[in-house]
Short mmCIF file of C-alpha atoms in Angstrom, two decimals:
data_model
loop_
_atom_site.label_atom_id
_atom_site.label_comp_id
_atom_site.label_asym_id
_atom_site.label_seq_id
_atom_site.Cartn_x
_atom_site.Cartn_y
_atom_site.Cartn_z
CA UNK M 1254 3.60 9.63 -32.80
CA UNK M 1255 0.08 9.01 -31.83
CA UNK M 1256 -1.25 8.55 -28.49
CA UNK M 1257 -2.51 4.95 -28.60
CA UNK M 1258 0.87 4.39 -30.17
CA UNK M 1259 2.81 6.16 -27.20
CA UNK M 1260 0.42 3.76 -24.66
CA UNK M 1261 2.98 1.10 -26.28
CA UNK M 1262 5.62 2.07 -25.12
CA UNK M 1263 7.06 1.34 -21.73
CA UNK M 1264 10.53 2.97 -20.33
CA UNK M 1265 12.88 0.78 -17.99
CA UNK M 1266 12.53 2.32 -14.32
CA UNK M 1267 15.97 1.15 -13.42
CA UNK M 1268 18.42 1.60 -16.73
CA UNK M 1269 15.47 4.17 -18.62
CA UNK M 1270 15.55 2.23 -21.82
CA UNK M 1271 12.76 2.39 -24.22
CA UNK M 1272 10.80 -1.19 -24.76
CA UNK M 1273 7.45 -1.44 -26.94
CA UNK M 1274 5.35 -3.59 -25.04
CA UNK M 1275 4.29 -6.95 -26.06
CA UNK M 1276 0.95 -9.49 -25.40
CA UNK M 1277 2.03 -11.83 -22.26
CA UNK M 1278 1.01 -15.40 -21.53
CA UNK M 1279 -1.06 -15.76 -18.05
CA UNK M 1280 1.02 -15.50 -15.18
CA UNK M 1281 4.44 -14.44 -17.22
CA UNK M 1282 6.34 -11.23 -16.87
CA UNK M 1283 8.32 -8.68 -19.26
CA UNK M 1284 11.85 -8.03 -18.31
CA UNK M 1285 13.99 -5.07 -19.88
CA UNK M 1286 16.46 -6.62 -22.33
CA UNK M 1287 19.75 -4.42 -20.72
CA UNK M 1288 19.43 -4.96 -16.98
CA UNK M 1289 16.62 -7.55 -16.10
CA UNK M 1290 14.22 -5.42 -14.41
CA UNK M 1291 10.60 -6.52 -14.45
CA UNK M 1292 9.19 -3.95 -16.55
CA UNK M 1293 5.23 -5.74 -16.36
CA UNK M 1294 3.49 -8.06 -15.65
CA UNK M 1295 0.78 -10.54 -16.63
CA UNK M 1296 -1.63 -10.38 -13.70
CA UNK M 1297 -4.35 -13.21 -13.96
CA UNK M 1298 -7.27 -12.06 -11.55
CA UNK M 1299 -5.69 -8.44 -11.16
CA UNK M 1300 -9.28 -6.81 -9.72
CA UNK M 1301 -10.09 -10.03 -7.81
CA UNK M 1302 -6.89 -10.83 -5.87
CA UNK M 1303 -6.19 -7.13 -5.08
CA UNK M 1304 -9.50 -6.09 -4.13
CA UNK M 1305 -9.02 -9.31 -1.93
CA UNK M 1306 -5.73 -8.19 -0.19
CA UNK M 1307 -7.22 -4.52 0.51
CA UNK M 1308 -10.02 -6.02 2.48
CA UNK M 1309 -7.55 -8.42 4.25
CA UNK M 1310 -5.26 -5.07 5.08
CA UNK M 1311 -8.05 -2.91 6.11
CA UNK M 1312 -9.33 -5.53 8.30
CA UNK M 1313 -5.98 -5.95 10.06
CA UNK M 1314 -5.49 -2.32 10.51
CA UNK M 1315 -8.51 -1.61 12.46
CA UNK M 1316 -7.79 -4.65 14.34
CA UNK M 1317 -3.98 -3.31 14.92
CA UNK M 1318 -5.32 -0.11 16.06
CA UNK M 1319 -7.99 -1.82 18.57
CA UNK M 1320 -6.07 -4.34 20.23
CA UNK M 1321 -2.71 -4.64 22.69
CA UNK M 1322 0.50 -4.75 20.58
CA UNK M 1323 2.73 -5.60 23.34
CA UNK M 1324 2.83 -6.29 27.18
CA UNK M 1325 6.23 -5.51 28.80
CA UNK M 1326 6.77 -6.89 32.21
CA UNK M 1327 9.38 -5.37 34.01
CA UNK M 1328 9.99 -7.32 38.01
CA UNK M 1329 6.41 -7.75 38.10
CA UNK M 1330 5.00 -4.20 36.82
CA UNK M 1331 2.87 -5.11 33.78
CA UNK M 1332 2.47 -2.00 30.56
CA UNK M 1333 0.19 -2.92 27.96
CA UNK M 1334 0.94 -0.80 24.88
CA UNK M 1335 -1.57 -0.57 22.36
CA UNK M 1336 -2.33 2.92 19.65
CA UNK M 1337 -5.06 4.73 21.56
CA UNK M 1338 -2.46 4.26 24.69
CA UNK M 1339 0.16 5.85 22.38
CA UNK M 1340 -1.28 8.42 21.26
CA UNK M 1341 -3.12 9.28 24.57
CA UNK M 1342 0.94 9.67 25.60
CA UNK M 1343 1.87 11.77 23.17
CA UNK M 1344 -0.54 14.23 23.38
CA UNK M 1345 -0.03 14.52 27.46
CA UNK M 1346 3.34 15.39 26.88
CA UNK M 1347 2.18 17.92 24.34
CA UNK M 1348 3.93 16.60 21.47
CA UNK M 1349 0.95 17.99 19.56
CA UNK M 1350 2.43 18.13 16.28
CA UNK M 1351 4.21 14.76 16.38
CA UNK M 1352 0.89 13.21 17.60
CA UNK M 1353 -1.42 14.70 14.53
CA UNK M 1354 1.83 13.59 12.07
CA UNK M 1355 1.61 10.07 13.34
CA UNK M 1356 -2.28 9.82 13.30
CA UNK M 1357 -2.03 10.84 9.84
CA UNK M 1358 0.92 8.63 8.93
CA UNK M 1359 0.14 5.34 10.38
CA UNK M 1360 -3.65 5.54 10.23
CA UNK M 1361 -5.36 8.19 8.24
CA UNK M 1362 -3.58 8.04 5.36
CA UNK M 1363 -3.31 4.10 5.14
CA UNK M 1364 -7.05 3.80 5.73
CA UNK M 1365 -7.79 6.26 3.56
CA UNK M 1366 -5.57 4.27 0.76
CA UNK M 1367 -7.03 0.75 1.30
CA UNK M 1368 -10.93 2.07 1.57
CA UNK M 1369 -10.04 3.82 -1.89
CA UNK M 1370 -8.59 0.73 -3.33
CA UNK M 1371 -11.57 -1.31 -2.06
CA UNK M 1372 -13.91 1.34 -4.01
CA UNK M 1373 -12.04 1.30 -6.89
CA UNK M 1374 -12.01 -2.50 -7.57
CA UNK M 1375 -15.61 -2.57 -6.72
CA UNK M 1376 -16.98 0.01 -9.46
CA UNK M 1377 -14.42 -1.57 -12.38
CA UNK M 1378 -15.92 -5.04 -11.43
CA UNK M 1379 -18.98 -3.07 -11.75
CA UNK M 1380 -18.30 -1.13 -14.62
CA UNK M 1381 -19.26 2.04 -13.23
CA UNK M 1382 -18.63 5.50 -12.14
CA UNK M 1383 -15.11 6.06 -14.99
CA UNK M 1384 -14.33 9.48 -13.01
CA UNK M 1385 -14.53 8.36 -9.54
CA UNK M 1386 -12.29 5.51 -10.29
CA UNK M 1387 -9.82 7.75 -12.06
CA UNK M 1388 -10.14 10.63 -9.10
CA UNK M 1389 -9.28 7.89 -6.51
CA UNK M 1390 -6.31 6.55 -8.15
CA UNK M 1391 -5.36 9.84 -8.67
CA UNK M 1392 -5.48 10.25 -4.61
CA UNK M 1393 -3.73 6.93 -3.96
CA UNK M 1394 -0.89 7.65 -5.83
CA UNK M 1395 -0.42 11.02 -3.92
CA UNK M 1396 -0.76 9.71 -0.57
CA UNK M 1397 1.32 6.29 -1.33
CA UNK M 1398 4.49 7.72 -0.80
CA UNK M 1399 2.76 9.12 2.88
CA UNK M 1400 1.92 5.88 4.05
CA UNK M 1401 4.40 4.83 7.11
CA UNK M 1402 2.58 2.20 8.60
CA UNK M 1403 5.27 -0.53 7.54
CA UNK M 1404 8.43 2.08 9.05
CA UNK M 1405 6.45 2.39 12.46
CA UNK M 1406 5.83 -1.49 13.04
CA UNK M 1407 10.13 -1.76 12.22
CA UNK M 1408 10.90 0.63 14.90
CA UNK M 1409 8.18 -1.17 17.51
CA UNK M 1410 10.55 -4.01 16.60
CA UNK M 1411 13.89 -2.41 17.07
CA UNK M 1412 12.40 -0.85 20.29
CA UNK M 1413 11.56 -4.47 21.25
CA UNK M 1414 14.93 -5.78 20.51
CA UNK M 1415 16.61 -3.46 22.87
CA UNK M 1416 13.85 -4.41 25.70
CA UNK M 1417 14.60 -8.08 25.63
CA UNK M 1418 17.58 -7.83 27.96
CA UNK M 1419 15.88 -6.65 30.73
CA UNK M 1420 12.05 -7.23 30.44
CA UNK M 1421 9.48 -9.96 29.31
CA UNK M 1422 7.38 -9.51 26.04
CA UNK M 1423 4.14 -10.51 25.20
CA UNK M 1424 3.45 -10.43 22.13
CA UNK M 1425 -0.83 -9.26 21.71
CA UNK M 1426 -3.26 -9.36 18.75
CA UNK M 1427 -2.45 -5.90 17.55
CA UNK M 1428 0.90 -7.10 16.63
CA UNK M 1429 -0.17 -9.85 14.72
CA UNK M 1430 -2.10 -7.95 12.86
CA UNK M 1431 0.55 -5.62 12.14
CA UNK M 1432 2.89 -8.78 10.71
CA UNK M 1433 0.19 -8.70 8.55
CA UNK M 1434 -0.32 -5.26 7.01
CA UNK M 1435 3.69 -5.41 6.42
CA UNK M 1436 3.66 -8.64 4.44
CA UNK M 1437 0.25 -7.51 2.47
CA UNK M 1438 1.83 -4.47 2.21
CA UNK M 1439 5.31 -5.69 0.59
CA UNK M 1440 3.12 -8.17 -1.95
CA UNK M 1441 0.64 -5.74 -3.15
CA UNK M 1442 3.86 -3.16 -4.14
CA UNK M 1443 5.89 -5.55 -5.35
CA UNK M 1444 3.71 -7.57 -7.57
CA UNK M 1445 1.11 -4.80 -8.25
CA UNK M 1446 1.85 -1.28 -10.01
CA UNK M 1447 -0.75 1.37 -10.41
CA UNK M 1448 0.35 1.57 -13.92
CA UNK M 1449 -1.12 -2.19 -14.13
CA UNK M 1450 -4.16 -0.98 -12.69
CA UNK M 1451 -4.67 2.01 -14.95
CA UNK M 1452 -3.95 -0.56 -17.85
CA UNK M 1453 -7.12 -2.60 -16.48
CA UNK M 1454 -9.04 0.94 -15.98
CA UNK M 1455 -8.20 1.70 -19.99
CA UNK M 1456 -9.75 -1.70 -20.86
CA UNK M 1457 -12.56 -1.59 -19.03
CA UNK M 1458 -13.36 2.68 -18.98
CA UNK M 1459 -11.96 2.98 -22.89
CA UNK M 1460 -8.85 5.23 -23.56
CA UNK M 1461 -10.81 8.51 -24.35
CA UNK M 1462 -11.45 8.99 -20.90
CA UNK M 1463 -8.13 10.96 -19.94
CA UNK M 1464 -5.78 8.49 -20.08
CA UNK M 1465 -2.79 10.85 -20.11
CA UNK M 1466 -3.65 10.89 -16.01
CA UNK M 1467 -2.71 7.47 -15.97
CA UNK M 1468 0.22 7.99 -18.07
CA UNK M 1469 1.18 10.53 -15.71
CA UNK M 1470 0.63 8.78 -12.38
CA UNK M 1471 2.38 5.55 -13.69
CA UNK M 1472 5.73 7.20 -11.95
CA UNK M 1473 4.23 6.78 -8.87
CA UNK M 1474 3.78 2.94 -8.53
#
């Protein structure tokens, strides 16, 4: 079977069976004919609305990581808690390695992800630079799967849930911002796959430009 014939093909992620793919209507979806799953989708504006919801997420991460997340108020005695103060107590303590784990996790690896998405939309609106776009999405999916911003904003909540009982929360901008980055977050991976975006990448770049990389990576979104 020939490549451009394989790029036809899609395989179930849930029950692994074997569709070809068909042409969709705008806004429509492909299920899998044994168990349902949504196998692809018809994404009307793909570059424009994702290369919208980056910006949004970036935006709200810096502000998350500059601003209070929480005051706790505790017979008077006021705590703000906010990243820089979290990390500033991690490292007295000399949790060294959990501090440089967490810096990665929660905000060099997700920055690193949404400034690469941002660059990558830009040049296929643009039509340029094929290999940088490819090398990025290459990165993204690798550091995906290292991306823990949305696990540490559920355990500021669970931590927040056992504080109510004896202390007053206020609730600052950081955490807002936060509520944010989670919902973004849970949108762009549910509606968007980096398989559809390597699909866009073929139709703009061609599909002699290594396309078995985006074959490859597909497993990843």
């Amino acid at each position: 079977m020939k490549k451009n014939e394989l790029d036809q093909l899609i395989i179930c992620k849930k029950c692994h069976t074997l569709h070809r793919k068909i042409e969709l209507h705008h806004g429509t979806k492909a299920r899998c004919s044994l168990c349902d799953t949504v196998l692809y989708r018809d994404h009307k504006n793909l570059i424009d609305t994702t290369l919208a919801l980056s910006l949004v997420s970036l935006i709200s991460l810096v502000v998350a990581f500059s601003f209070s997340i929480l005051t706790i108020n505790i017979n008077g005695i006021y705590q703000s808690l906010d990243m820089i103060s979290i990390f500033v107590t991690i490292f007295e303590h000399k949790e060294y390695l959990v501090g440089v784990m967490l810096a990665f996790l929660i905000f060099l690896f997700p920055v690193s992800i949404f400034i690469s998405i941002v660059i990558i939309l830009t040049l296929m609106k643009l039509k340029k630079s094929g290999y940088l776009v490819k090398r990025l999405l290459i990165l993204i999916a690798k550091l995906l799967p290292w991306s823990m911003v949305d696990i540490f904003f559920i355990s500021i909540l669970v931590a927040m849930v056992k504080l109510f009982d004896f202390a007053q929360l206020e609730l600052g901008i950081g955490f807002g911002a936060f509520s944010v980055i989670l919902i973004l977050n849970l949108f762009i991976l549910k509606r968007i796959n980096l398989s559809d975006v390597w699909e866009e990448y073929d139709s703009i770049y061609g599909e002699n430009d290594c396309r078995d990389n985006g074959t490859a990576l597909s497993q990843y979104s």
